[in-house]
Coordinates of C-alpha atoms and ligand atoms in Angstrom, one line a residue:
X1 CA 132.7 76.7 76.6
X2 CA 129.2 78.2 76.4
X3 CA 128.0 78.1 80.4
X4 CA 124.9 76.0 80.1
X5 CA 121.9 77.8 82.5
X6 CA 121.3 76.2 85.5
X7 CA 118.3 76.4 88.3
X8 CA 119.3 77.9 91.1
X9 CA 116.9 79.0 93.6
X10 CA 117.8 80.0 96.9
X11 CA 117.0 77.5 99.6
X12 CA 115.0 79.7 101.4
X13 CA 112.5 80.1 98.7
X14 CA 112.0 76.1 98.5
X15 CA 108.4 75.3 100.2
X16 CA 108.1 71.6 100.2
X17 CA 104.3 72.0 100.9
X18 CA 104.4 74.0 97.5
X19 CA 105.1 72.2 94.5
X20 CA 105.6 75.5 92.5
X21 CA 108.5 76.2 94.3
X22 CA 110.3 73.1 93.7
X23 CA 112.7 73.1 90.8
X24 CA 112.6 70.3 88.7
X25 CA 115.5 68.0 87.0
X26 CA 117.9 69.0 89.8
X27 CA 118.8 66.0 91.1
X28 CA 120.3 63.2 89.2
X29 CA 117.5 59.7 88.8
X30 CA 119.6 57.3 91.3
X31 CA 119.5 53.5 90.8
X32 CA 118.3 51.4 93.9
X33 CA 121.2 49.4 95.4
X34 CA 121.8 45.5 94.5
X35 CA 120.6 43.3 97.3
X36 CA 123.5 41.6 98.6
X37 CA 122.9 38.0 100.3
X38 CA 124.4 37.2 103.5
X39 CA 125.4 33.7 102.9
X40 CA 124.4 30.6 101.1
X41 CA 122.6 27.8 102.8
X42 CA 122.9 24.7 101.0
X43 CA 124.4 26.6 98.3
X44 CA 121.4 29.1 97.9
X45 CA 121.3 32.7 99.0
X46 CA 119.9 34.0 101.6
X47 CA 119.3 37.2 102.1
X48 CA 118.6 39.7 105.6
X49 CA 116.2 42.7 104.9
X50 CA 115.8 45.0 107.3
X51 CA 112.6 47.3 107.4
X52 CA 114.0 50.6 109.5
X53 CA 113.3 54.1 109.6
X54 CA 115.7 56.5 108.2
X55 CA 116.3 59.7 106.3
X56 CA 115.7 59.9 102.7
X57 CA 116.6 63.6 100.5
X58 CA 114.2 63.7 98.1
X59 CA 115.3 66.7 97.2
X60 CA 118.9 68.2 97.0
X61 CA 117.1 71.8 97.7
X62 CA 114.6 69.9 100.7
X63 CA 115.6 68.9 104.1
X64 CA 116.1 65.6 104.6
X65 CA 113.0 63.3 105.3
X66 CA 112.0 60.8 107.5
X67 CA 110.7 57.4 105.6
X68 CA 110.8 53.6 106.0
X69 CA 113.2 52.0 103.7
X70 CA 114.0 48.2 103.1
X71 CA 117.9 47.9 104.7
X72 CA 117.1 51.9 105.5
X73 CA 116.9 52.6 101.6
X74 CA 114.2 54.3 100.0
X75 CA 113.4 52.4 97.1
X76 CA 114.8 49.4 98.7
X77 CA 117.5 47.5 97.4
X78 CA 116.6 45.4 93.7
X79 CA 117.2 41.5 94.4
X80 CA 118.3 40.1 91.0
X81 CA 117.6 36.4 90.5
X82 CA 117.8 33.6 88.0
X83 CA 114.6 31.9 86.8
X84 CA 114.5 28.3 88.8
X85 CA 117.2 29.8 91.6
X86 CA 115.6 28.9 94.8
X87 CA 116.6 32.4 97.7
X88 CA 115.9 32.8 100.8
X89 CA 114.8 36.0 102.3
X90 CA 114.2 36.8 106.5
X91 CA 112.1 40.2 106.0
X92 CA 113.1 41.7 109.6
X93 CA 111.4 44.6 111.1
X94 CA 113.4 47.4 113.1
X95 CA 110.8 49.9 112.9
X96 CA 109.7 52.1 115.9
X97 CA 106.9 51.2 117.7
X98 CA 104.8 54.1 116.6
X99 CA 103.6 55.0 113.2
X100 CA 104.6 58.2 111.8
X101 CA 101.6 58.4 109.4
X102 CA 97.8 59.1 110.1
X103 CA 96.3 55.2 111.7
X104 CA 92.3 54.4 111.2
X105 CA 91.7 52.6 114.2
X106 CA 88.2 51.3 113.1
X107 CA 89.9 49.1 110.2
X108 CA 90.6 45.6 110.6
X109 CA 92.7 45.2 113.8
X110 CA 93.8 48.5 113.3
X111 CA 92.3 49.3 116.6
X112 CA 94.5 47.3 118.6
X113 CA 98.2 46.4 119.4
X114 CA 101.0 46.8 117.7
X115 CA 100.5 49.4 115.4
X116 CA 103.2 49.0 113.3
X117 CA 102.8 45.7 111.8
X118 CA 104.7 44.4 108.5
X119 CA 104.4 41.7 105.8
X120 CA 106.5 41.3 102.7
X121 CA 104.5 40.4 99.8
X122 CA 106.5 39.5 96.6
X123 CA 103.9 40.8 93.9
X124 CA 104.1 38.8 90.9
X125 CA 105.1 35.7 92.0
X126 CA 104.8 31.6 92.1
X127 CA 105.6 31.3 96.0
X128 CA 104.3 28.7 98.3
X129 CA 101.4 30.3 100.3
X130 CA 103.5 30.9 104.1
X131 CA 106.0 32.9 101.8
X132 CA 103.4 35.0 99.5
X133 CA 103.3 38.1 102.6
X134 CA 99.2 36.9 103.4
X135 CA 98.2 40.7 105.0
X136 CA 97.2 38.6 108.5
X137 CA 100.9 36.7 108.4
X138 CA 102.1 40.6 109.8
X139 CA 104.7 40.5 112.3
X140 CA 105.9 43.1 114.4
X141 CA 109.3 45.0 115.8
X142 CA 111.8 41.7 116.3
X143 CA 108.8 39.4 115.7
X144 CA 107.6 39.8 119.0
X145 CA 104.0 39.9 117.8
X146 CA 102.3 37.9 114.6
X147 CA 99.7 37.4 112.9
X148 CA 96.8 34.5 112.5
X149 CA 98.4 33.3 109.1
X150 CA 102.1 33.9 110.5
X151 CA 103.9 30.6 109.9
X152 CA 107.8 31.1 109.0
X153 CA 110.2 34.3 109.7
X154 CA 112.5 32.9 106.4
X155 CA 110.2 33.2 103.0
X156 CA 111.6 31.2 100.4
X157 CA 111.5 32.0 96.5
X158 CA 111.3 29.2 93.7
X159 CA 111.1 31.7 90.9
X160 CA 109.5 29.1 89.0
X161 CA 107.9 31.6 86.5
X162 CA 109.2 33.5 83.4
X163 CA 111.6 36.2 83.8
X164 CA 110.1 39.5 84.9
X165 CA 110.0 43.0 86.7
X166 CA 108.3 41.8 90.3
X167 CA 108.1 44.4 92.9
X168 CA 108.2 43.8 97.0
X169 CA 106.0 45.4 99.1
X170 CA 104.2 45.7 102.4
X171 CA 101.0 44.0 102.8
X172 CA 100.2 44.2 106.4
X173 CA 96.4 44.8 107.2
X174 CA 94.3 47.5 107.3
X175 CA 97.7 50.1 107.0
X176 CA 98.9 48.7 103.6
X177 CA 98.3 52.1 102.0
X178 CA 100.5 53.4 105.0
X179 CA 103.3 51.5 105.0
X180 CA 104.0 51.6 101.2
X181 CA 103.6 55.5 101.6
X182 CA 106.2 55.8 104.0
X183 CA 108.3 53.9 101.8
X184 CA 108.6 50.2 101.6
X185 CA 108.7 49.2 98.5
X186 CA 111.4 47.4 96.6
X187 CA 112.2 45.8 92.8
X188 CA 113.0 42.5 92.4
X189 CA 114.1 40.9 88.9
X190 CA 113.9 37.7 87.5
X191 CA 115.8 37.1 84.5
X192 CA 115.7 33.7 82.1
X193 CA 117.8 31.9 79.6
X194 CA 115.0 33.1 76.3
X195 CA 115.9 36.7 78.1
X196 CA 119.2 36.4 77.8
X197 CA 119.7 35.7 74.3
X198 CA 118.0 38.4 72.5
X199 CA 120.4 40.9 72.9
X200 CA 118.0 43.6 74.7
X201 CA 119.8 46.7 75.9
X202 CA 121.6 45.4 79.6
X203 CA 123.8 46.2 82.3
X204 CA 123.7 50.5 82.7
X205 CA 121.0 50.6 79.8
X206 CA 118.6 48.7 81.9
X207 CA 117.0 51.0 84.1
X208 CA 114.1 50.9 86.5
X209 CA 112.2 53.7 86.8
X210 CA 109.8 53.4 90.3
X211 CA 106.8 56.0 89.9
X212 CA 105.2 57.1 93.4
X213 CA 103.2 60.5 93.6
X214 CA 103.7 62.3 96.9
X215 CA 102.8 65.3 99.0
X216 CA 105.0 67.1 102.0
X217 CA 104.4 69.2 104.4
X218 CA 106.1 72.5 104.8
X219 CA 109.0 71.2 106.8
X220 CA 110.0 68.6 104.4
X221 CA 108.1 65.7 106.3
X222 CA 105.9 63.5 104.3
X223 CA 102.5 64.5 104.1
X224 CA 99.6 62.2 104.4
X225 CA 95.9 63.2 105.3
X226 CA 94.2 62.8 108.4
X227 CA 91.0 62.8 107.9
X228 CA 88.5 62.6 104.4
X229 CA 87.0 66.0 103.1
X230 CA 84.4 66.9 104.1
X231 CA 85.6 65.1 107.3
X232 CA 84.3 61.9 109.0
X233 CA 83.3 62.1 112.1
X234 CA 86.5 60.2 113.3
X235 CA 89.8 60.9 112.8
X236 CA 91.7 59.7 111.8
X237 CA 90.0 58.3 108.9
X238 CA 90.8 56.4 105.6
X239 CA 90.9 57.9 102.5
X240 CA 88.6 57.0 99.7
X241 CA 91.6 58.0 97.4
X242 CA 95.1 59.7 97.6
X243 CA 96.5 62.2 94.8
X244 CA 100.5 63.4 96.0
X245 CA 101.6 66.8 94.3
X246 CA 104.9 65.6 93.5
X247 CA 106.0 63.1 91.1
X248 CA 108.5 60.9 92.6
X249 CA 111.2 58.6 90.3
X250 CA 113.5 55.9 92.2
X251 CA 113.1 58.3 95.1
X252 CA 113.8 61.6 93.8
X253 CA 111.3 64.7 92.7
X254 CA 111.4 65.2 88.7
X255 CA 114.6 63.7 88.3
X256 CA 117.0 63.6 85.1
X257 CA 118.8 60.7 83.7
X258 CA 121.7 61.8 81.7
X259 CA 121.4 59.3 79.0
X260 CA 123.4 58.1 75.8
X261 CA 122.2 58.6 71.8
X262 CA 121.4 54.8 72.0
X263 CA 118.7 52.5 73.1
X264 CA 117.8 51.9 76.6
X265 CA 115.3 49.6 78.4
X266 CA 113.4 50.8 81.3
X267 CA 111.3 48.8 83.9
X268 CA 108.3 50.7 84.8
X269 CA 106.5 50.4 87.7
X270 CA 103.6 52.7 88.9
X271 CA 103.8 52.3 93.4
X272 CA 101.4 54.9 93.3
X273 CA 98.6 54.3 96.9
X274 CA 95.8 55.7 94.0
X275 CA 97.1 57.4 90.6
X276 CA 96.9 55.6 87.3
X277 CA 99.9 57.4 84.8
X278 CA 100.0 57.5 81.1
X279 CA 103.4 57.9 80.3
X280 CA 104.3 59.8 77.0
X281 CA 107.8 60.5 75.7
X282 CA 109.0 64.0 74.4
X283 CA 106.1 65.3 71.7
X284 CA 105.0 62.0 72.0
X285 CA 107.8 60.1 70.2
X286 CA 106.8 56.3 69.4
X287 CA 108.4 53.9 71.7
X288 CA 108.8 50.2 72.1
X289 CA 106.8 48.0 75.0
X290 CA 108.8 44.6 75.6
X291 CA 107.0 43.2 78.7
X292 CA 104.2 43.6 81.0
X293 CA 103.5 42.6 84.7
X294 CA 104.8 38.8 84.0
X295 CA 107.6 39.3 81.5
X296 CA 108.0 39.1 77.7
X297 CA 105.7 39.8 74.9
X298 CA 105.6 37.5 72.3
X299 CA 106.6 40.6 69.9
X300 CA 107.6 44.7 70.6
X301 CA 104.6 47.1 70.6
X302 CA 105.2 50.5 69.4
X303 CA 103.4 52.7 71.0
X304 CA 103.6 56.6 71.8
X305 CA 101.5 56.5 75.3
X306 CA 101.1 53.9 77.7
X307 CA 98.8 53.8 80.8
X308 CA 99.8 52.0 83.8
X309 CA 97.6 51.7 86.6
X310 CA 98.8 50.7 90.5
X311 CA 100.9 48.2 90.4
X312 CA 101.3 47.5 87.2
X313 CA 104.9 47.1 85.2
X314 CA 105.6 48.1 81.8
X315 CA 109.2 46.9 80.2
X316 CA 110.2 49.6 77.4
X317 CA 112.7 50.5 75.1
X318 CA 113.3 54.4 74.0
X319 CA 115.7 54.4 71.3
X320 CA 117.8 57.9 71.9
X321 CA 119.7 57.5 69.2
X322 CA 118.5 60.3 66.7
X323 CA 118.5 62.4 69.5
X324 CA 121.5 63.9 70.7
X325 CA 121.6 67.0 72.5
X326 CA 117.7 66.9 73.0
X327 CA 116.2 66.6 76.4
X328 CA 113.0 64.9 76.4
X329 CA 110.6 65.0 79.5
X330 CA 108.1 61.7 80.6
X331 CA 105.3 63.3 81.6
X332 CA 101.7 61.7 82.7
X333 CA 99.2 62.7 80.9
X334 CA 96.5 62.2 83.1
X335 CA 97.0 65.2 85.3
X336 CA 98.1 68.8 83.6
X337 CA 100.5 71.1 86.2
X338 CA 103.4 69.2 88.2
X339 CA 101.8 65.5 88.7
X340 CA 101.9 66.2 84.4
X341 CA 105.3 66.3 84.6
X342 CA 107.4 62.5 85.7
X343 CA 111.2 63.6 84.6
X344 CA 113.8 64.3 82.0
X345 CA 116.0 62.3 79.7
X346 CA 118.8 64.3 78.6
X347 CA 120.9 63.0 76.1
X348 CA 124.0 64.5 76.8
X349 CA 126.5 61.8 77.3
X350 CA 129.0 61.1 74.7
X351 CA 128.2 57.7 73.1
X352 CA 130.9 55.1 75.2
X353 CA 130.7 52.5 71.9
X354 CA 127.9 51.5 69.4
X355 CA 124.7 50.5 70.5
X356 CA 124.8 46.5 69.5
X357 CA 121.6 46.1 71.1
X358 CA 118.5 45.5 69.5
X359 CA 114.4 45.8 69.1
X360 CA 114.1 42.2 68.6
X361 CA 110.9 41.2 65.7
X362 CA 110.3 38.5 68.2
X363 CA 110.7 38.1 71.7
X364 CA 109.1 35.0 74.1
X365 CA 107.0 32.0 72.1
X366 CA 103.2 32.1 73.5
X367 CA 103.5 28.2 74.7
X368 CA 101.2 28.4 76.8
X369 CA 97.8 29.6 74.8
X370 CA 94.7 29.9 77.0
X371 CA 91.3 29.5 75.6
X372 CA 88.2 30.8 77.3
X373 CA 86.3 27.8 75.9
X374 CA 88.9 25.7 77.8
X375 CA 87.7 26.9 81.8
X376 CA 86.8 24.5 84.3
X377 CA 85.4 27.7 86.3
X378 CA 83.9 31.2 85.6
X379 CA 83.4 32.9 88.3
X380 CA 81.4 36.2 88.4
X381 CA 82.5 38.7 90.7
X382 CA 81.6 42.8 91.5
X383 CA 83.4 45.6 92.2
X384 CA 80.3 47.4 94.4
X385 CA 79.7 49.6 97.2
X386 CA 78.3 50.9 100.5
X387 CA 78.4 53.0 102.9
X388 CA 79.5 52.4 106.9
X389 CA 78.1 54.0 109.9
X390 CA 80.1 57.2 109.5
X391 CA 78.9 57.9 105.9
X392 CA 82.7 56.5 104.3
X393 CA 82.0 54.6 101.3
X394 CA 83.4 51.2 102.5
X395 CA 84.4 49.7 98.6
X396 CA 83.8 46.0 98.4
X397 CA 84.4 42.9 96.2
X398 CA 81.0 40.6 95.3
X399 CA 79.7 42.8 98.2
X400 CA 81.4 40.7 100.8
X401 CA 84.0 41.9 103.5
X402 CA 87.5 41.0 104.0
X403 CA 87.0 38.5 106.7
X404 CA 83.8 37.1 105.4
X405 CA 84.4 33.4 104.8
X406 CA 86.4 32.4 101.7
X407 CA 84.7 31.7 98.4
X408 CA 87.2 31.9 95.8
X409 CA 88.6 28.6 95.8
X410 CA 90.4 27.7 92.6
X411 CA 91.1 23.6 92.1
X412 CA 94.9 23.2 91.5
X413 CA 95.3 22.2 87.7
X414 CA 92.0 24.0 86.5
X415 CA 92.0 26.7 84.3
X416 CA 89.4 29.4 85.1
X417 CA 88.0 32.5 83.9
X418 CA 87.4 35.9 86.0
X419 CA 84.5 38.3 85.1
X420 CA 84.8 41.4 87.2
X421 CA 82.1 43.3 87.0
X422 CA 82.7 47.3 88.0
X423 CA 79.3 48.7 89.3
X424 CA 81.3 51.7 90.4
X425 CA 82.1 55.2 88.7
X426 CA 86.1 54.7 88.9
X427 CA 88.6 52.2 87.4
X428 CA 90.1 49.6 90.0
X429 CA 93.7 47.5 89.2
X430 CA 92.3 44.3 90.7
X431 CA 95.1 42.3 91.4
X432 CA 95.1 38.3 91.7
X433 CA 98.1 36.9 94.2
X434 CA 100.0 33.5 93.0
X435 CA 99.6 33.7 89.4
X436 CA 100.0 35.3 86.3
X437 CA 97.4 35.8 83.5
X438 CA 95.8 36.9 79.9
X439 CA 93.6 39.4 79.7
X440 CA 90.6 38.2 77.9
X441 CA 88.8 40.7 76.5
X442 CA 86.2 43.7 78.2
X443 CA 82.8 44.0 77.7
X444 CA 80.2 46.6 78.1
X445 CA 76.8 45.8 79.9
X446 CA 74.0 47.7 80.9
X447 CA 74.3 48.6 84.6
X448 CA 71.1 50.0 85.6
X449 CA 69.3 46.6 84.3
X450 CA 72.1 44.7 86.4
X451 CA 71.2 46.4 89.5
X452 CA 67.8 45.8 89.2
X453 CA 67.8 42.0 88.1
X454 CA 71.4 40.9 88.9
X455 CA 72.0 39.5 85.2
X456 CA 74.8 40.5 83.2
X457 CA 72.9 42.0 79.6
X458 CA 75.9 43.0 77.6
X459 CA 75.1 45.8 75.7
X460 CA 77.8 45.7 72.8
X461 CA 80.3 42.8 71.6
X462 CA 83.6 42.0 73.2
X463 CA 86.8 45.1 73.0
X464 CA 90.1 42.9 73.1
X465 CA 92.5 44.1 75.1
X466 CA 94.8 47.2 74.6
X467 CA 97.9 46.7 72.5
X468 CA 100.0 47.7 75.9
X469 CA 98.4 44.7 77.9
X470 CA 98.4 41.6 75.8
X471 CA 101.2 39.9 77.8
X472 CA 101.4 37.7 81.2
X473 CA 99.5 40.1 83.8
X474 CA 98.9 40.1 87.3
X475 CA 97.1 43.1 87.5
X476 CA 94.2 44.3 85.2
X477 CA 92.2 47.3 84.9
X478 CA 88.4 46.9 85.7
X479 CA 87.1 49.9 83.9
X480 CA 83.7 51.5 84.4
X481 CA 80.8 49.9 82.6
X482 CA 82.9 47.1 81.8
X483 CA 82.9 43.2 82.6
X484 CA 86.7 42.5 82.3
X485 CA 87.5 38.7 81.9
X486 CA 90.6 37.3 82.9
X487 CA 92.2 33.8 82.3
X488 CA 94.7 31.8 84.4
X489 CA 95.8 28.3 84.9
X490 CA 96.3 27.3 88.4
X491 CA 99.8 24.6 88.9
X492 CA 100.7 24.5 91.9
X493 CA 101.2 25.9 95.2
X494 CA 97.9 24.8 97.2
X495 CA 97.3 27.6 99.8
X496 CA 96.1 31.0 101.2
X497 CA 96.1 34.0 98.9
X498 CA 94.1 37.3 98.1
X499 CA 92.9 38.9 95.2
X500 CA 91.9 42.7 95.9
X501 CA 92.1 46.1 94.1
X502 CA 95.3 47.7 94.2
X503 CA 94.4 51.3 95.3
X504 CA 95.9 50.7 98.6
X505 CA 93.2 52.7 100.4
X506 CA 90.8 50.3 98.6
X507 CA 92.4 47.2 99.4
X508 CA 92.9 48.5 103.5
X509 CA 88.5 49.0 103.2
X510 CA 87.7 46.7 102.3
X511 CA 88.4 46.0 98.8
X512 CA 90.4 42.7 99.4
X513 CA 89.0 38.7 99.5
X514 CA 91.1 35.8 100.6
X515 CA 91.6 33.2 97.9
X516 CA 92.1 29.7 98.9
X517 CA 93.8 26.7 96.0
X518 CA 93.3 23.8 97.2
X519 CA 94.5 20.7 95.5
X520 CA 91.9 18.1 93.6
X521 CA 90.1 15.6 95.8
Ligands
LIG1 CU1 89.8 50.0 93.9

């Protein structure tokens, strides 16, 4: 048998502060764990997860690092659930007292104690309000200390929505951007009867694939900055932005997935703090989208890139089929270098029996149609800017702060429209807690004229949206010189949300409103 060439670098030579010298498609793509419950309570599940810190190889040539994992696991364990099935999760924290990453004490209550402080957000989903993870319901080590929206240590799940690729994260204020960093995030999977019979490609050909850019220092630890550059004149000090210079997949750096000539579906999700990917396949071999952010398409899209931005999901199919032998690498091609590299298929196992599955013509029935001439509300609302007292750009929504009293207060059983207008020079994900929703359509307007009158003069007709974003959404991109519009229906679950921008070190300064539903007088 022909010896196939391996990379074998000595050890020594490894500098984890220096991507060049990591070798990639070494390690082996592992598959987060299956969240086990603990017992049933009135016959549902309920689950214990444990926040802790622990060690985590993200490399078989790196020293082992230290990271907070869900149940000690970096990604955390995947909770599978049924659409309707009603769980019960206690989110416990076992963390050390002290952080082990960079803390800006002039944000939020950043300044005082504790300073680890935790919240379990469930992105994507229907929950009632005391269970959505509200940044101010934080709790600390054993719960000794809460926050002002605390209200219950047990969040429970209804899963009342379609099925879907949700993700769990921490959503504590002011060190969001932190936490996630050091590794709390998990996957969580809802699947529904419609699912179930289209014969998609399941069990080991359903993979998730968990995108995360990082950097390290030299001794293997994770690497997060201190301080902006050029510095502020306190330190430490948020970041306006944060660009890793590794690409991270389900934990590992570049990692290969030995796969089958046969179709496959992959759950994508971008847990980047900053970086928006576009994924392309091989020399940019067409692929199949299935689902966005809030499950199913109504039909497949082909497509041969696909941008995803913070926090957004992308369901896909690659069919390998015609490619034995070949290895093809996902890269990003945003960046060029190592960040333009994600990982490797190689499709090198022998085919275990036929591939049954199928690219279905149709998938999920658009039931639920939503028409812009049908909102109760549309609300107007910026993306904008200043600067604080230490020359930091401090980014903002409708140029209002985080704890500036509430004005997005959506009337349970309304349907309303979102224009966000982005006065800045960058894209922003904004993100809406509690619901799903359709992206409208984005327009271009004239920005200088805004600035100086503060009306919207559009300055071309409306661009519908892309192919790859034409599904349930819960996150949007707000690009530059845009108005994006968004529609959503509001059903149920009267409460205490936020909407903010998913660049975690926009949402920790201050790009993050609450969002109150209240039910109709
Ligand atoms: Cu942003």
């Amino acid at each position: 048998m022909k010896k196939i060439q391996t990379i074998k670098p000595k050890v020594s030579k490894v500098d984890p502060s220096n991507p060049d010298t990591i070798p990639k498609f070494v390690d082996d793509l592992p598959i987060p764990p299956v969240a086990r419950p603990l017992k049933t309570i009135r016959g549902k599940s309920y689950y214990e997860i444990t926040m802790k810190e622990c060690k985590h190889r993200f490399h078989k040539l790196m020293p082992a690092t230290t990271v907070w994992g869900y149940d000690g696991l970096y990604p955390g364990p995947t909770i599978h659930v049924n659409q309707n099935e009603k769980i019960y999760v206690k989110w416990k924290n076992q963390l050390p007292l002290k952080h082990f990453l960079p803390i800006d004490r002039t944000l939020h209550e950043s300044a005082g104690p504790p300073e680890v402080r935790t919240v379990t957000h469930l992105h994507g989903a229907n929950v009632d309000w005391e269970s959505d993870g509200h940044p101010e319901a934080w709790f600390s080590r054993n719960f000794a200390q809460t926050g002002e929206t605390f209200r219950r240590k047990i969040y429970e799940y209804t899963n009342r929505q379609n099925g879907a690729t949700l993700w769990y994260h921490d959503h504590a204020i002011g060190i969001t951007r932190l936490n996630v960093y050091a590794g709390l995030v998990g996957l969580y999977i809802i699947r529904d009867p419609i699912e179930k019979t289209l014969n998609l490609p399941k069990n080991r050909y359903d993979i998730p694939l968990i995108i995360q850019d990082k950097s390290f220092n030299q001794d293997g630890s994770l690497f997060y900055p201190e301080n902006t550059d050029p510095p502020a004149p306190i330190n430490p000090s948020v970041q306006p932005f944060f660009n890793g210079n590794t690409m991270v997949v389900n934990g590992k750096l570049w990692p290969r997935l030995k796969v089958e000539p046969r179709k496959y579906r992959f759950r994508i999700l971008n847990a980047a703090n900053t970086n928006a990917f576009t994924l392309r396949i091989g020399d940019g071999r067409p692929f199949y989208q299935i689902a966005t952010d809030g499950g199913l398409l109504t039909k497949p899209v082909e497509l041969t890139t696909l941008p995803i931005e913070p926090a957004e999901r992308s369901e896909i199919i690659i069919d390998f089929s015609k490619l034995k032998g070949k290895k093809l690498i996902m890269q990003n091609t945003n960046d060029e270098g190592n960040t333009g590299v994600i990982m490797r298929f190689d499709v090198t196992l022998p085919l275990k029996q036929k591939d049954t599955s199928e690219i279905p013509a149709s998938l999920l029935p658009d039931n639920q149609p939503l028409e812009e001439k049908c909102a109760d509300k549309i609300r107007l609302l910026t993306l904008d800017a200043r600067q604080d007292e230490f020359n930091r750009p401090i980014l903002m929504l409708d140029n209002q702060m985080w704890h500036d009293p509430v004005t997005e207060k959506p009337v349970i059983g309304d349907t309303e429209v979102w224009r966000f207008i982005n006065l800045m020079n960058f894209p922003h994900p904004m993100h809406i807690h509690l619901i799903q929703f359709k992206v409208l359509h984005r327009r271009p307007f004239d920005l200088e004229r805004f600035q100086q009158d503060g009306y919207i003069h559009y300055t071309g007709p409306p661009i519908e949206p892309e192919p790859y974003e034409r599904g349930w959404k819960d996150t949007v991109r707000a690009d530059v010189g845009m108005v994006t519009s968004v529609i959503m229906k509001f059903t149920e679950n009267p409460g205490d949300y936020v909407w903010h921008c998913h660049i975690l070190e926009h949402e920790d300064y201050d790009m993050m409103r609450p969002m109150k539903v209240i039910e109709r007088e």
